[in-house]
Amino acid sequence: MHHLDLQVIEHALKWANQGLTVWLCTVLKTFGSSPREPGAMLVTCQSGEYVGSLSGGCVEEDFIARLKKGEFDEPVKRVRYGGEDSSTDIRLPCGGSLEVLVERLAPTTDNLTHLEVMHATLLGLQPLTRCIKLDGSGKRFNPPNNSEPAVTFDTASVNIRIGPALRLIIAGISSITSPCALFAQSLGFEVIVCDPRDEARNNFNVPGVEIQAVLPSVFISSGGCHANTAVVALTHDPRIDDLAMIEAVRTKAFYIGVMGSEQTSQQRAERLLRSGGLTETQVARIVMPIGLNLGSKTPAEIALAVMADIVRLYRGKERHAL
């Protein structure tokens, strides 16, 4: 799940707690080329304001226009955009098509509870599968089945697996931190930067990034990581980088990396084994040198190499397969 999906549910909760009915839309299936993948979400309320994305914009505009005309008053509806079976005349510019689930959620206690559970799951609670009955008779949460696609459905129900939203923890502020944070945001990550140094924080300014004025190791050890978290150390300062690595390998973070040359990385590995108390298995989890070998020289190029490697691992690609 992307950080945008977390924002979707946060706005859904805000509007529902204000007593407003909300419409939660989820991409069920895509055909051909389409901008968002199954599981992507959008939410809107009666005013027409919306958060999230289903496509490049044309689908959202059509949905809001139809909503203002009084459509989608049933509890659950499946809508297809693009292709021969399209529910509208809208055609996606990319030539693909997608199917969307639309849920009308009145501000009832049951719906508020359902949204709260979704919110907690996106923040790092155990992954769950939402089961929605297409006849509108109800919805519930089930344990996830990781062997199946993120979204499955038949004529009776839809199953949507949800889990923690993507998070990037950047340990320390350097010239690489800003471009790395910007790349990560554009890729849908929640970005958290940790640095106890006042001067470093004062010189860092990327809107939308959470800044923690503590050692990264302190933030990580306090529960800052979940299974969809990547941790990167970018300072070349062992006092920041090494401590962050020591704590990160004890978490479920899916990517852990630290910047440095081959020689520096070898020295760090020996140091972490000797005085850091880590095992060889734990040290093997750390990507060092960090990132793909793109021949990067500038801060932006290094940041690109870092984020490309994170996306590679998140998508399950081996380096030799690139």
PDB file of C-alpha atoms in Angstrom:
ATOM      1  CA  MET A   1       0.000   0.000   0.000  1.00  0.00           C
ATOM      2  CA  HIS A   2       1.159   3.530  -0.722  1.00  0.00           C
ATOM      3  CA  HIS A   3       1.213   6.455   1.702  1.00  0.00           C
ATOM      4  CA  LEU A   4      -1.521   8.037  -0.439  1.00  0.00           C
ATOM      5  CA  ASP A   5      -3.832   5.184   0.592  1.00  0.00           C
ATOM      6  CA  LEU A   6      -3.187   6.024   4.251  1.00  0.00           C
ATOM      7  CA  GLN A   7      -4.172   9.627   3.520  1.00  0.00           C
ATOM      8  CA  VAL A   8      -7.339   8.331   1.847  1.00  0.00           C
ATOM      9  CA  ILE A   9      -8.444   6.481   4.971  1.00  0.00           C
ATOM     10  CA  GLU A  10      -7.469   9.374   7.261  1.00  0.00           C
ATOM     11  CA  HIS A  11      -9.728  11.697   5.255  1.00  0.00           C
ATOM     12  CA  ALA A  12     -12.485   9.089   5.174  1.00  0.00           C
ATOM     13  CA  LEU A  13     -12.366   8.923   8.971  1.00  0.00           C
ATOM     14  CA  LYS A  14     -12.315  12.704   9.309  1.00  0.00           C
ATOM     15  CA  TRP A  15     -15.376  13.144   7.109  1.00  0.00           C
ATOM     16  CA  ALA A  16     -17.256  10.211   8.660  1.00  0.00           C
ATOM     17  CA  ASN A  17     -16.592  11.570  12.160  1.00  0.00           C
ATOM     18  CA  GLN A  18     -18.102  14.856  10.981  1.00  0.00           C
ATOM     19  CA  GLY A  19     -21.283  12.954  10.167  1.00  0.00           C
ATOM     20  CA  LEU A  20     -20.730  12.875   6.392  1.00  0.00           C
ATOM     21  CA  THR A  21     -21.398   9.938   4.094  1.00  0.00           C
ATOM     22  CA  VAL A  22     -18.262   8.921   2.188  1.00  0.00           C
ATOM     23  CA  TRP A  23     -17.707   6.908  -0.960  1.00  0.00           C
ATOM     24  CA  LEU A  24     -14.638   4.657  -0.843  1.00  0.00           C
ATOM     25  CA  CYS A  25     -13.410   3.550  -4.268  1.00  0.00           C
ATOM     26  CA  THR A  26     -10.881   0.741  -4.778  1.00  0.00           C
ATOM     27  CA  VAL A  27      -9.247  -0.416  -8.013  1.00  0.00           C
ATOM     28  CA  LEU A  28     -10.156  -4.097  -8.431  1.00  0.00           C
ATOM     29  CA  LYS A  29      -8.510  -4.974 -11.707  1.00  0.00           C
ATOM     30  CA  THR A  30      -6.613  -3.304 -14.508  1.00  0.00           C
ATOM     31  CA  PHE A  31      -6.454  -4.301 -18.150  1.00  0.00           C
ATOM     32  CA  GLY A  32      -3.600  -3.231 -20.393  1.00  0.00           C
ATOM     33  CA  SER A  33      -1.879   0.003 -19.478  1.00  0.00           C
ATOM     34  CA  SER A  34      -3.345   1.869 -16.477  1.00  0.00           C
ATOM     35  CA  PRO A  35      -1.863   4.337 -13.947  1.00  0.00           C
ATOM     36  CA  ARG A  36      -2.761   2.632 -10.639  1.00  0.00           C
ATOM     37  CA  GLU A  37      -2.538  -0.978  -9.514  1.00  0.00           C
ATOM     38  CA  PRO A  38      -5.244  -3.123  -7.873  1.00  0.00           C
ATOM     39  CA  GLY A  39      -5.885  -2.008  -4.306  1.00  0.00           C
ATOM     40  CA  ALA A  40      -5.351   1.729  -5.008  1.00  0.00           C
ATOM     41  CA  MET A  41      -7.983   3.873  -3.301  1.00  0.00           C
ATOM     42  CA  LEU A  42      -9.870   7.149  -3.536  1.00  0.00           C
ATOM     43  CA  VAL A  43     -12.391   8.638  -1.125  1.00  0.00           C
ATOM     44  CA  THR A  44     -14.879  11.460  -1.574  1.00  0.00           C
ATOM     45  CA  CYS A  45     -17.713  13.007   0.388  1.00  0.00           C
ATOM     46  CA  GLN A  46     -20.947  14.790  -0.498  1.00  0.00           C
ATOM     47  CA  SER A  47     -19.153  18.062  -1.300  1.00  0.00           C
ATOM     48  CA  GLY A  48     -17.226  16.420  -4.140  1.00  0.00           C
ATOM     49  CA  GLU A  49     -13.861  16.922  -2.457  1.00  0.00           C
ATOM     50  CA  TYR A  50     -11.709  13.831  -2.869  1.00  0.00           C
ATOM     51  CA  VAL A  51      -8.358  12.376  -1.856  1.00  0.00           C
ATOM     52  CA  GLY A  52      -6.521   9.596  -3.650  1.00  0.00           C
ATOM     53  CA  SER A  53      -6.319   8.442  -7.230  1.00  0.00           C
ATOM     54  CA  LEU A  54      -7.736   5.763  -9.517  1.00  0.00           C
ATOM     55  CA  SER A  55      -6.234   6.924 -12.807  1.00  0.00           C
ATOM     56  CA  GLY A  56      -4.627   9.954 -14.393  1.00  0.00           C
ATOM     57  CA  GLY A  57      -7.657  12.150 -13.705  1.00  0.00           C
ATOM     58  CA  CYS A  58     -10.368  11.327 -16.243  1.00  0.00           C
ATOM     59  CA  VAL A  59     -11.918   8.559 -14.133  1.00  0.00           C
ATOM     60  CA  GLU A  60     -11.998  10.751 -11.041  1.00  0.00           C
ATOM     61  CA  GLU A  61     -13.744  13.593 -12.898  1.00  0.00           C
ATOM     62  CA  ASP A  62     -16.395  11.256 -14.309  1.00  0.00           C
ATOM     63  CA  PHE A  63     -17.003   9.595 -10.945  1.00  0.00           C
ATOM     64  CA  ILE A  64     -17.463  12.914  -9.112  1.00  0.00           C
ATOM     65  CA  ALA A  65     -19.774  14.227 -11.842  1.00  0.00           C
ATOM     66  CA  ARG A  66     -21.960  11.110 -11.637  1.00  0.00           C
ATOM     67  CA  LEU A  67     -21.954  11.250  -7.848  1.00  0.00           C
ATOM     68  CA  LYS A  68     -23.251  14.839  -7.913  1.00  0.00           C
ATOM     69  CA  LYS A  69     -26.072  13.673 -10.186  1.00  0.00           C
ATOM     70  CA  GLY A  70     -27.237  11.254  -7.497  1.00  0.00           C
ATOM     71  CA  GLU A  71     -25.661   8.035  -8.722  1.00  0.00           C
ATOM     72  CA  PHE A  72     -23.952   5.486  -6.456  1.00  0.00           C
ATOM     73  CA  ASP A  73     -26.665   5.523  -3.801  1.00  0.00           C
ATOM     74  CA  GLU A  74     -26.454   1.741  -3.374  1.00  0.00           C
ATOM     75  CA  PRO A  75     -24.125   0.296  -0.661  1.00  0.00           C
ATOM     76  CA  VAL A  76     -21.795  -1.414  -3.161  1.00  0.00           C
ATOM     77  CA  LYS A  77     -21.312  -1.083  -6.910  1.00  0.00           C
ATOM     78  CA  ARG A  78     -18.749  -2.287  -9.448  1.00  0.00           C
ATOM     79  CA  VAL A  79     -17.866   0.129 -12.238  1.00  0.00           C
ATOM     80  CA  ARG A  80     -15.710  -0.485 -15.306  1.00  0.00           C
ATOM     81  CA  TYR A  81     -13.869   2.253 -17.178  1.00  0.00           C
ATOM     82  CA  GLY A  82     -12.498   1.659 -20.656  1.00  0.00           C
ATOM     83  CA  GLY A  83     -12.917  -1.358 -22.911  1.00  0.00           C
ATOM     84  CA  GLU A  84     -16.029  -2.743 -24.579  1.00  0.00           C
ATOM     85  CA  ASP A  85     -17.884  -3.316 -21.287  1.00  0.00           C
ATOM     86  CA  SER A  86     -17.280   0.203 -19.958  1.00  0.00           C
ATOM     87  CA  SER A  87     -19.965   1.634 -17.676  1.00  0.00           C
ATOM     88  CA  THR A  88     -19.434   5.055 -19.285  1.00  0.00           C
ATOM     89  CA  ASP A  89     -18.184   6.634 -22.485  1.00  0.00           C
ATOM     90  CA  ILE A  90     -14.903   7.494 -20.747  1.00  0.00           C
ATOM     91  CA  ARG A  91     -11.818   6.050 -22.427  1.00  0.00           C
ATOM     92  CA  LEU A  92      -8.484   6.029 -20.640  1.00  0.00           C
ATOM     93  CA  PRO A  93      -5.819   8.004 -22.563  1.00  0.00           C
ATOM     94  CA  CYS A  94      -3.346   5.178 -21.953  1.00  0.00           C
ATOM     95  CA  GLY A  95      -5.618   2.793 -23.833  1.00  0.00           C
ATOM     96  CA  GLY A  96      -6.181   0.484 -20.858  1.00  0.00           C
ATOM     97  CA  SER A  97      -9.201  -0.102 -18.673  1.00  0.00           C
ATOM     98  CA  LEU A  98      -9.925  -0.709 -15.018  1.00  0.00           C
ATOM     99  CA  GLU A  99     -12.642  -2.009 -12.758  1.00  0.00           C
ATOM    100  CA  VAL A 100     -13.501  -0.110  -9.573  1.00  0.00           C
ATOM    101  CA  LEU A 101     -15.412  -1.049  -6.434  1.00  0.00           C
ATOM    102  CA  VAL A 102     -17.503   1.820  -5.025  1.00  0.00           C
ATOM    103  CA  GLU A 103     -18.661   1.560  -1.403  1.00  0.00           C
ATOM    104  CA  ARG A 104     -21.167   4.042   0.033  1.00  0.00           C
ATOM    105  CA  LEU A 105     -20.330   4.360   3.741  1.00  0.00           C
ATOM    106  CA  ALA A 106     -22.842   6.210   5.910  1.00  0.00           C
ATOM    107  CA  PRO A 107     -21.372   7.522   9.212  1.00  0.00           C
ATOM    108  CA  THR A 108     -22.616   4.563  11.271  1.00  0.00           C
ATOM    109  CA  THR A 109     -20.777   2.976  14.180  1.00  0.00           C
ATOM    110  CA  ASP A 110     -20.031  -0.161  12.134  1.00  0.00           C
ATOM    111  CA  ASN A 111     -18.570   1.817   9.233  1.00  0.00           C
ATOM    112  CA  LEU A 112     -16.490   4.012  11.536  1.00  0.00           C
ATOM    113  CA  THR A 113     -15.085   0.905  13.233  1.00  0.00           C
ATOM    114  CA  HIS A 114     -14.291  -0.623   9.842  1.00  0.00           C
ATOM    115  CA  LEU A 115     -12.397   2.509   8.780  1.00  0.00           C
ATOM    116  CA  GLU A 116     -10.522   2.601  12.109  1.00  0.00           C
ATOM    117  CA  VAL A 117      -9.308  -0.964  11.584  1.00  0.00           C
ATOM    118  CA  MET A 118      -8.194  -0.097   8.052  1.00  0.00           C
ATOM    119  CA  HIS A 119      -6.333   2.927   9.420  1.00  0.00           C
ATOM    120  CA  ALA A 120      -4.543   0.883  12.080  1.00  0.00           C
ATOM    121  CA  THR A 121      -3.585  -1.730   9.496  1.00  0.00           C
ATOM    122  CA  LEU A 122      -2.081   0.878   7.177  1.00  0.00           C
ATOM    123  CA  LEU A 123      -0.091   2.285  10.111  1.00  0.00           C
ATOM    124  CA  GLY A 124       1.573  -1.053  10.737  1.00  0.00           C
ATOM    125  CA  LEU A 125      -0.933  -3.386  12.390  1.00  0.00           C
ATOM    126  CA  GLN A 126      -1.002  -6.988  11.142  1.00  0.00           C
ATOM    127  CA  PRO A 127      -2.110  -7.243   7.470  1.00  0.00           C
ATOM    128  CA  LEU A 128      -5.736  -8.149   6.907  1.00  0.00           C
ATOM    129  CA  THR A 129      -8.089  -8.987   4.059  1.00  0.00           C
ATOM    130  CA  ARG A 130     -11.306  -7.015   3.628  1.00  0.00           C
ATOM    131  CA  CYS A 131     -14.211  -9.157   2.463  1.00  0.00           C
ATOM    132  CA  ILE A 132     -17.073  -7.100   0.962  1.00  0.00           C
ATOM    133  CA  LYS A 133     -20.360  -8.713  -0.072  1.00  0.00           C
ATOM    134  CA  LEU A 134     -21.464  -7.337  -3.447  1.00  0.00           C
ATOM    135  CA  ASP A 135     -25.143  -7.518  -2.497  1.00  0.00           C
ATOM    136  CA  GLY A 136     -24.446  -4.928   0.208  1.00  0.00           C
ATOM    137  CA  SER A 137     -25.173  -7.358   3.047  1.00  0.00           C
ATOM    138  CA  GLY A 138     -21.974  -6.602   4.924  1.00  0.00           C
ATOM    139  CA  LYS A 139     -18.201  -6.638   5.161  1.00  0.00           C
ATOM    140  CA  ARG A 140     -15.655  -8.165   7.509  1.00  0.00           C
ATOM    141  CA  PHE A 141     -11.926  -8.676   8.038  1.00  0.00           C
ATOM    142  CA  ASN A 142     -10.220 -12.031   7.502  1.00  0.00           C
ATOM    143  CA  PRO A 143      -6.602 -13.203   7.918  1.00  0.00           C
ATOM    144  CA  PRO A 144      -4.611 -12.424   4.751  1.00  0.00           C
ATOM    145  CA  ASN A 145      -3.787 -15.055   2.147  1.00  0.00           C
ATOM    146  CA  ASN A 146      -0.408 -13.986   0.805  1.00  0.00           C
ATOM    147  CA  SER A 147      -0.423 -16.709  -1.842  1.00  0.00           C
ATOM    148  CA  GLU A 148      -3.279 -14.956  -3.675  1.00  0.00           C
ATOM    149  CA  PRO A 149      -3.263 -11.629  -5.551  1.00  0.00           C
ATOM    150  CA  ALA A 150      -3.900  -8.463  -3.551  1.00  0.00           C
ATOM    151  CA  VAL A 151      -7.449  -8.295  -4.938  1.00  0.00           C
ATOM    152  CA  THR A 152      -9.714 -11.225  -5.828  1.00  0.00           C
ATOM    153  CA  PHE A 153     -13.431 -11.235  -6.561  1.00  0.00           C
ATOM    154  CA  ASP A 154     -16.304 -13.272  -7.935  1.00  0.00           C
ATOM    155  CA  THR A 155     -20.010 -12.634  -8.456  1.00  0.00           C
ATOM    156  CA  ALA A 156     -20.727 -12.634  -4.716  1.00  0.00           C
ATOM    157  CA  SER A 157     -17.832 -10.903  -2.946  1.00  0.00           C
ATOM    158  CA  VAL A 158     -14.586  -8.965  -3.212  1.00  0.00           C
ATOM    159  CA  ASN A 159     -11.467  -9.688  -1.161  1.00  0.00           C
ATOM    160  CA  ILE A 160      -8.907  -6.885  -0.801  1.00  0.00           C
ATOM    161  CA  ARG A 161      -5.663  -7.472   1.094  1.00  0.00           C
ATOM    162  CA  ILE A 162      -4.408  -4.435   3.004  1.00  0.00           C
ATOM    163  CA  GLY A 163      -1.180  -3.936   4.914  1.00  0.00           C
ATOM    164  CA  PRO A 164       1.167  -1.243   6.202  1.00  0.00           C
ATOM    165  CA  ALA A 165       1.711   1.746   3.913  1.00  0.00           C
ATOM    166  CA  LEU A 166       5.199   2.132   2.441  1.00  0.00           C
ATOM    167  CA  ARG A 167       7.548   3.987   4.780  1.00  0.00           C
ATOM    168  CA  LEU A 168      11.098   5.253   4.330  1.00  0.00           C
ATOM    169  CA  ILE A 169      13.199   6.089   7.380  1.00  0.00           C
ATOM    170  CA  ILE A 170      16.242   8.170   6.471  1.00  0.00           C
ATOM    171  CA  ALA A 171      18.926   7.989   9.143  1.00  0.00           C
ATOM    172  CA  GLY A 172      20.736  11.308   9.178  1.00  0.00           C
ATOM    173  CA  ILE A 173      20.723  14.413   7.011  1.00  0.00           C
ATOM    174  CA  SER A 174      23.294  14.831   4.245  1.00  0.00           C
ATOM    175  CA  SER A 175      23.337  16.154   0.694  1.00  0.00           C
ATOM    176  CA  ILE A 176      21.637  12.908  -0.404  1.00  0.00           C
ATOM    177  CA  THR A 177      18.726  13.195   2.026  1.00  0.00           C
ATOM    178  CA  SER A 178      16.620  15.824   0.227  1.00  0.00           C
ATOM    179  CA  PRO A 179      16.656  14.214  -3.253  1.00  0.00           C
ATOM    180  CA  CYS A 180      16.108  10.797  -1.674  1.00  0.00           C
ATOM    181  CA  ALA A 181      13.102  12.098   0.267  1.00  0.00           C
ATOM    182  CA  LEU A 182      11.665  13.747  -2.848  1.00  0.00           C
ATOM    183  CA  PHE A 183      12.068  10.584  -4.939  1.00  0.00           C
ATOM    184  CA  ALA A 184      10.481   8.513  -2.162  1.00  0.00           C
ATOM    185  CA  GLN A 185       7.492  10.821  -1.859  1.00  0.00           C
ATOM    186  CA  SER A 186       6.858  10.642  -5.600  1.00  0.00           C
ATOM    187  CA  LEU A 187       6.934   6.835  -5.328  1.00  0.00           C
ATOM    188  CA  GLY A 188       4.276   6.808  -2.615  1.00  0.00           C
ATOM    189  CA  PHE A 189       6.395   6.453   0.519  1.00  0.00           C
ATOM    190  CA  GLU A 190       5.759   8.090   3.858  1.00  0.00           C
ATOM    191  CA  VAL A 191       9.136   9.688   4.623  1.00  0.00           C
ATOM    192  CA  ILE A 192      10.589  10.137   8.115  1.00  0.00           C
ATOM    193  CA  VAL A 193      13.978  11.789   8.614  1.00  0.00           C
ATOM    194  CA  CYS A 194      15.791  11.307  11.928  1.00  0.00           C
ATOM    195  CA  ASP A 195      18.711  13.472  12.997  1.00  0.00           C
ATOM    196  CA  PRO A 196      19.555  14.828  16.485  1.00  0.00           C
ATOM    197  CA  ARG A 197      21.756  17.640  15.111  1.00  0.00           C
ATOM    198  CA  ASP A 198      20.081  21.058  15.218  1.00  0.00           C
ATOM    199  CA  GLU A 199      22.198  22.536  12.444  1.00  0.00           C
ATOM    200  CA  ALA A 200      21.474  19.659  10.075  1.00  0.00           C
ATOM    201  CA  ARG A 201      17.720  19.876  10.682  1.00  0.00           C
ATOM    202  CA  ASN A 202      17.706  23.655  10.223  1.00  0.00           C
ATOM    203  CA  ASN A 203      19.203  23.238   6.745  1.00  0.00           C
ATOM    204  CA  PHE A 204      16.705  20.573   5.674  1.00  0.00           C
ATOM    205  CA  ASN A 205      13.382  21.551   4.148  1.00  0.00           C
ATOM    206  CA  VAL A 206      11.266  19.098   2.174  1.00  0.00           C
ATOM    207  CA  PRO A 207       7.514  19.710   2.599  1.00  0.00           C
ATOM    208  CA  GLY A 208       5.536  16.700   3.758  1.00  0.00           C
ATOM    209  CA  VAL A 209       8.478  14.953   5.408  1.00  0.00           C
ATOM    210  CA  GLU A 210       8.248  14.111   9.109  1.00  0.00           C
ATOM    211  CA  ILE A 211      11.380  15.167  10.993  1.00  0.00           C
ATOM    212  CA  GLN A 212      12.384  13.480  14.246  1.00  0.00           C
ATOM    213  CA  ALA A 213      14.999  15.284  16.369  1.00  0.00           C
ATOM    214  CA  VAL A 214      16.424  12.053  17.774  1.00  0.00           C
ATOM    215  CA  LEU A 215      19.050   9.506  16.869  1.00  0.00           C
ATOM    216  CA  PRO A 216      17.639   7.230  14.147  1.00  0.00           C
ATOM    217  CA  SER A 217      18.445   4.222  16.328  1.00  0.00           C
ATOM    218  CA  VAL A 218      16.169   5.605  19.062  1.00  0.00           C
ATOM    219  CA  PHE A 219      13.267   6.098  16.661  1.00  0.00           C
ATOM    220  CA  ILE A 220      13.743   2.653  15.107  1.00  0.00           C
ATOM    221  CA  SER A 221      13.993   0.867  18.465  1.00  0.00           C
ATOM    222  CA  SER A 222      10.817   2.603  19.669  1.00  0.00           C
ATOM    223  CA  GLY A 223       8.741   0.798  17.033  1.00  0.00           C
ATOM    224  CA  GLY A 224       9.273   2.996  13.982  1.00  0.00           C
ATOM    225  CA  CYS A 225       9.580   0.075  11.540  1.00  0.00           C
ATOM    226  CA  HIS A 226       7.016  -2.328  10.140  1.00  0.00           C
ATOM    227  CA  ALA A 227       7.187  -4.879   7.331  1.00  0.00           C
ATOM    228  CA  ASN A 228       6.812  -2.263   4.570  1.00  0.00           C
ATOM    229  CA  THR A 229       9.580  -0.018   5.913  1.00  0.00           C
ATOM    230  CA  ALA A 230      12.889   0.742   4.235  1.00  0.00           C
ATOM    231  CA  VAL A 231      15.739   2.132   6.362  1.00  0.00           C
ATOM    232  CA  VAL A 232      18.619   3.991   4.718  1.00  0.00           C
ATOM    233  CA  ALA A 233      21.630   5.616   6.403  1.00  0.00           C
ATOM    234  CA  LEU A 234      23.163   8.429   4.351  1.00  0.00           C
ATOM    235  CA  THR A 235      25.615  10.394   6.527  1.00  0.00           C
ATOM    236  CA  HIS A 236      28.976   8.550   6.442  1.00  0.00           C
ATOM    237  CA  ASP A 237      28.963   9.122  10.233  1.00  0.00           C
ATOM    238  CA  PRO A 238      29.328   5.797  12.103  1.00  0.00           C
ATOM    239  CA  ARG A 239      27.806   7.337  15.223  1.00  0.00           C
ATOM    240  CA  ILE A 240      24.559   7.716  13.295  1.00  0.00           C
ATOM    241  CA  ASP A 241      24.779   5.049  10.601  1.00  0.00           C
ATOM    242  CA  ASP A 242      26.112   2.112  12.634  1.00  0.00           C
ATOM    243  CA  LEU A 243      23.646   2.530  15.487  1.00  0.00           C
ATOM    244  CA  ALA A 244      20.790   2.761  13.001  1.00  0.00           C
ATOM    245  CA  MET A 245      21.884  -0.486  11.341  1.00  0.00           C
ATOM    246  CA  ILE A 246      22.203  -2.275  14.682  1.00  0.00           C
ATOM    247  CA  GLU A 247      18.578  -1.482  15.496  1.00  0.00           C
ATOM    248  CA  ALA A 248      17.182  -1.872  11.980  1.00  0.00           C
ATOM    249  CA  VAL A 249      18.283  -5.497  11.557  1.00  0.00           C
ATOM    250  CA  ARG A 250      16.211  -6.380  14.620  1.00  0.00           C
ATOM    251  CA  THR A 251      13.024  -5.191  12.889  1.00  0.00           C
ATOM    252  CA  LYS A 252      10.851  -6.477  10.036  1.00  0.00           C
ATOM    253  CA  ALA A 253      12.044  -3.727   7.658  1.00  0.00           C
ATOM    254  CA  PHE A 254      12.176  -5.130   4.114  1.00  0.00           C
ATOM    255  CA  TYR A 255      15.183  -3.023   3.059  1.00  0.00           C
ATOM    256  CA  ILE A 256      18.148  -1.882   5.164  1.00  0.00           C
ATOM    257  CA  GLY A 257      21.042  -0.061   3.529  1.00  0.00           C
ATOM    258  CA  VAL A 258      23.950   2.214   4.374  1.00  0.00           C
ATOM    259  CA  MET A 259      26.085   4.447   2.180  1.00  0.00           C
ATOM    260  CA  GLY A 260      29.830   3.944   1.749  1.00  0.00           C
ATOM    261  CA  SER A 261      32.508   2.589  -0.560  1.00  0.00           C
ATOM    262  CA  GLU A 262      33.359  -1.115  -0.854  1.00  0.00           C
ATOM    263  CA  GLN A 263      36.260  -0.623   1.562  1.00  0.00           C
ATOM    264  CA  THR A 264      34.166   1.383   4.036  1.00  0.00           C
ATOM    265  CA  SER A 265      31.405  -1.221   3.837  1.00  0.00           C
ATOM    266  CA  GLN A 266      33.821  -4.042   4.595  1.00  0.00           C
ATOM    267  CA  GLN A 267      35.184  -2.129   7.572  1.00  0.00           C
ATOM    268  CA  ARG A 268      31.650  -1.437   8.774  1.00  0.00           C
ATOM    269  CA  ALA A 269      30.683  -5.096   8.493  1.00  0.00           C
ATOM    270  CA  GLU A 270      33.710  -6.096  10.586  1.00  0.00           C
ATOM    271  CA  ARG A 271      32.901  -3.383  13.123  1.00  0.00           C
ATOM    272  CA  LEU A 272      29.264  -4.445  13.440  1.00  0.00           C
ATOM    273  CA  LEU A 273      30.308  -8.050  13.988  1.00  0.00           C
ATOM    274  CA  ARG A 274      33.099  -7.195  16.420  1.00  0.00           C
ATOM    275  CA  SER A 275      31.658  -4.430  18.578  1.00  0.00           C
ATOM    276  CA  GLY A 276      28.057  -4.076  17.404  1.00  0.00           C
ATOM    277  CA  GLY A 277      27.041  -7.497  18.635  1.00  0.00           C
ATOM    278  CA  LEU A 278      25.438  -8.522  15.345  1.00  0.00           C
ATOM    279  CA  THR A 279      25.493 -11.978  13.814  1.00  0.00           C
ATOM    280  CA  GLU A 280      26.637 -12.713  10.276  1.00  0.00           C
ATOM    281  CA  THR A 281      23.013 -13.324   9.317  1.00  0.00           C
ATOM    282  CA  GLN A 282      22.008  -9.900  10.595  1.00  0.00           C
ATOM    283  CA  VAL A 283      24.894  -8.158   8.827  1.00  0.00           C
ATOM    284  CA  ALA A 284      23.950  -9.962   5.606  1.00  0.00           C
ATOM    285  CA  ARG A 285      20.578  -8.173   5.693  1.00  0.00           C
ATOM    286  CA  ILE A 286      22.319  -4.810   5.258  1.00  0.00           C
ATOM    287  CA  VAL A 287      22.812  -3.590   1.693  1.00  0.00           C
ATOM    288  CA  MET A 288      26.247  -2.003   1.636  1.00  0.00           C
ATOM    289  CA  PRO A 289      27.239  -0.235  -0.455  1.00  0.00           C
ATOM    290  CA  ILE A 290      23.662   0.940  -0.723  1.00  0.00           C
ATOM    291  CA  GLY A 291      21.749   1.187  -3.984  1.00  0.00           C
ATOM    292  CA  LEU A 292      22.118  -0.068  -7.533  1.00  0.00           C
ATOM    293  CA  ASN A 293      25.467   0.347  -9.246  1.00  0.00           C
ATOM    294  CA  LEU A 294      24.479   3.082 -11.705  1.00  0.00           C
ATOM    295  CA  GLY A 295      27.825   4.843 -11.629  1.00  0.00           C
ATOM    296  CA  SER A 296      26.154   7.619  -9.632  1.00  0.00           C
ATOM    297  CA  LYS A 297      28.189  10.732  -8.811  1.00  0.00           C
ATOM    298  CA  THR A 298      25.811  13.577  -7.888  1.00  0.00           C
ATOM    299  CA  PRO A 299      23.512  13.564  -4.834  1.00  0.00           C
ATOM    300  CA  ALA A 300      20.448  13.168  -7.063  1.00  0.00           C
ATOM    301  CA  GLU A 301      22.024  10.252  -8.942  1.00  0.00           C
ATOM    302  CA  ILE A 302      22.940   8.531  -5.674  1.00  0.00           C
ATOM    303  CA  ALA A 303      19.393   9.069  -4.379  1.00  0.00           C
ATOM    304  CA  LEU A 304      18.022   7.584  -7.604  1.00  0.00           C
ATOM    305  CA  ALA A 305      20.233   4.510  -7.195  1.00  0.00           C
ATOM    306  CA  VAL A 306      19.054   4.090  -3.588  1.00  0.00           C
ATOM    307  CA  MET A 307      15.342   4.359  -4.381  1.00  0.00           C
ATOM    308  CA  ALA A 308      15.651   2.171  -7.490  1.00  0.00           C
ATOM    309  CA  ASP A 309      17.164  -0.585  -5.351  1.00  0.00           C
ATOM    310  CA  ILE A 310      14.406  -0.240  -2.756  1.00  0.00           C
ATOM    311  CA  VAL A 311      11.701  -0.511  -5.430  1.00  0.00           C
ATOM    312  CA  ARG A 312      13.528  -3.493  -6.968  1.00  0.00           C
ATOM    313  CA  LEU A 313      13.439  -5.400  -3.687  1.00  0.00           C
ATOM    314  CA  TYR A 314       9.877  -4.346  -2.868  1.00  0.00           C
ATOM    315  CA  ARG A 315       8.729  -5.688  -6.244  1.00  0.00           C
ATOM    316  CA  GLY A 316      10.620  -8.931  -5.732  1.00  0.00           C
ATOM    317  CA  LYS A 317      13.251  -8.484  -8.443  1.00  0.00           C
ATOM    318  CA  GLU A 318      16.699 -10.003  -8.084  1.00  0.00           C
ATOM    319  CA  ARG A 319      19.594  -7.752  -9.070  1.00  0.00           C
ATOM    320  CA  HIS A 320      20.789 -10.156 -11.752  1.00  0.00           C
ATOM    321  CA  ALA A 321      17.299 -10.041 -13.330  1.00  0.00           C
ATOM    322  CA  LEU A 322      17.549  -6.309 -14.127  1.00  0.00           C
TER     323      LEU A 322
END
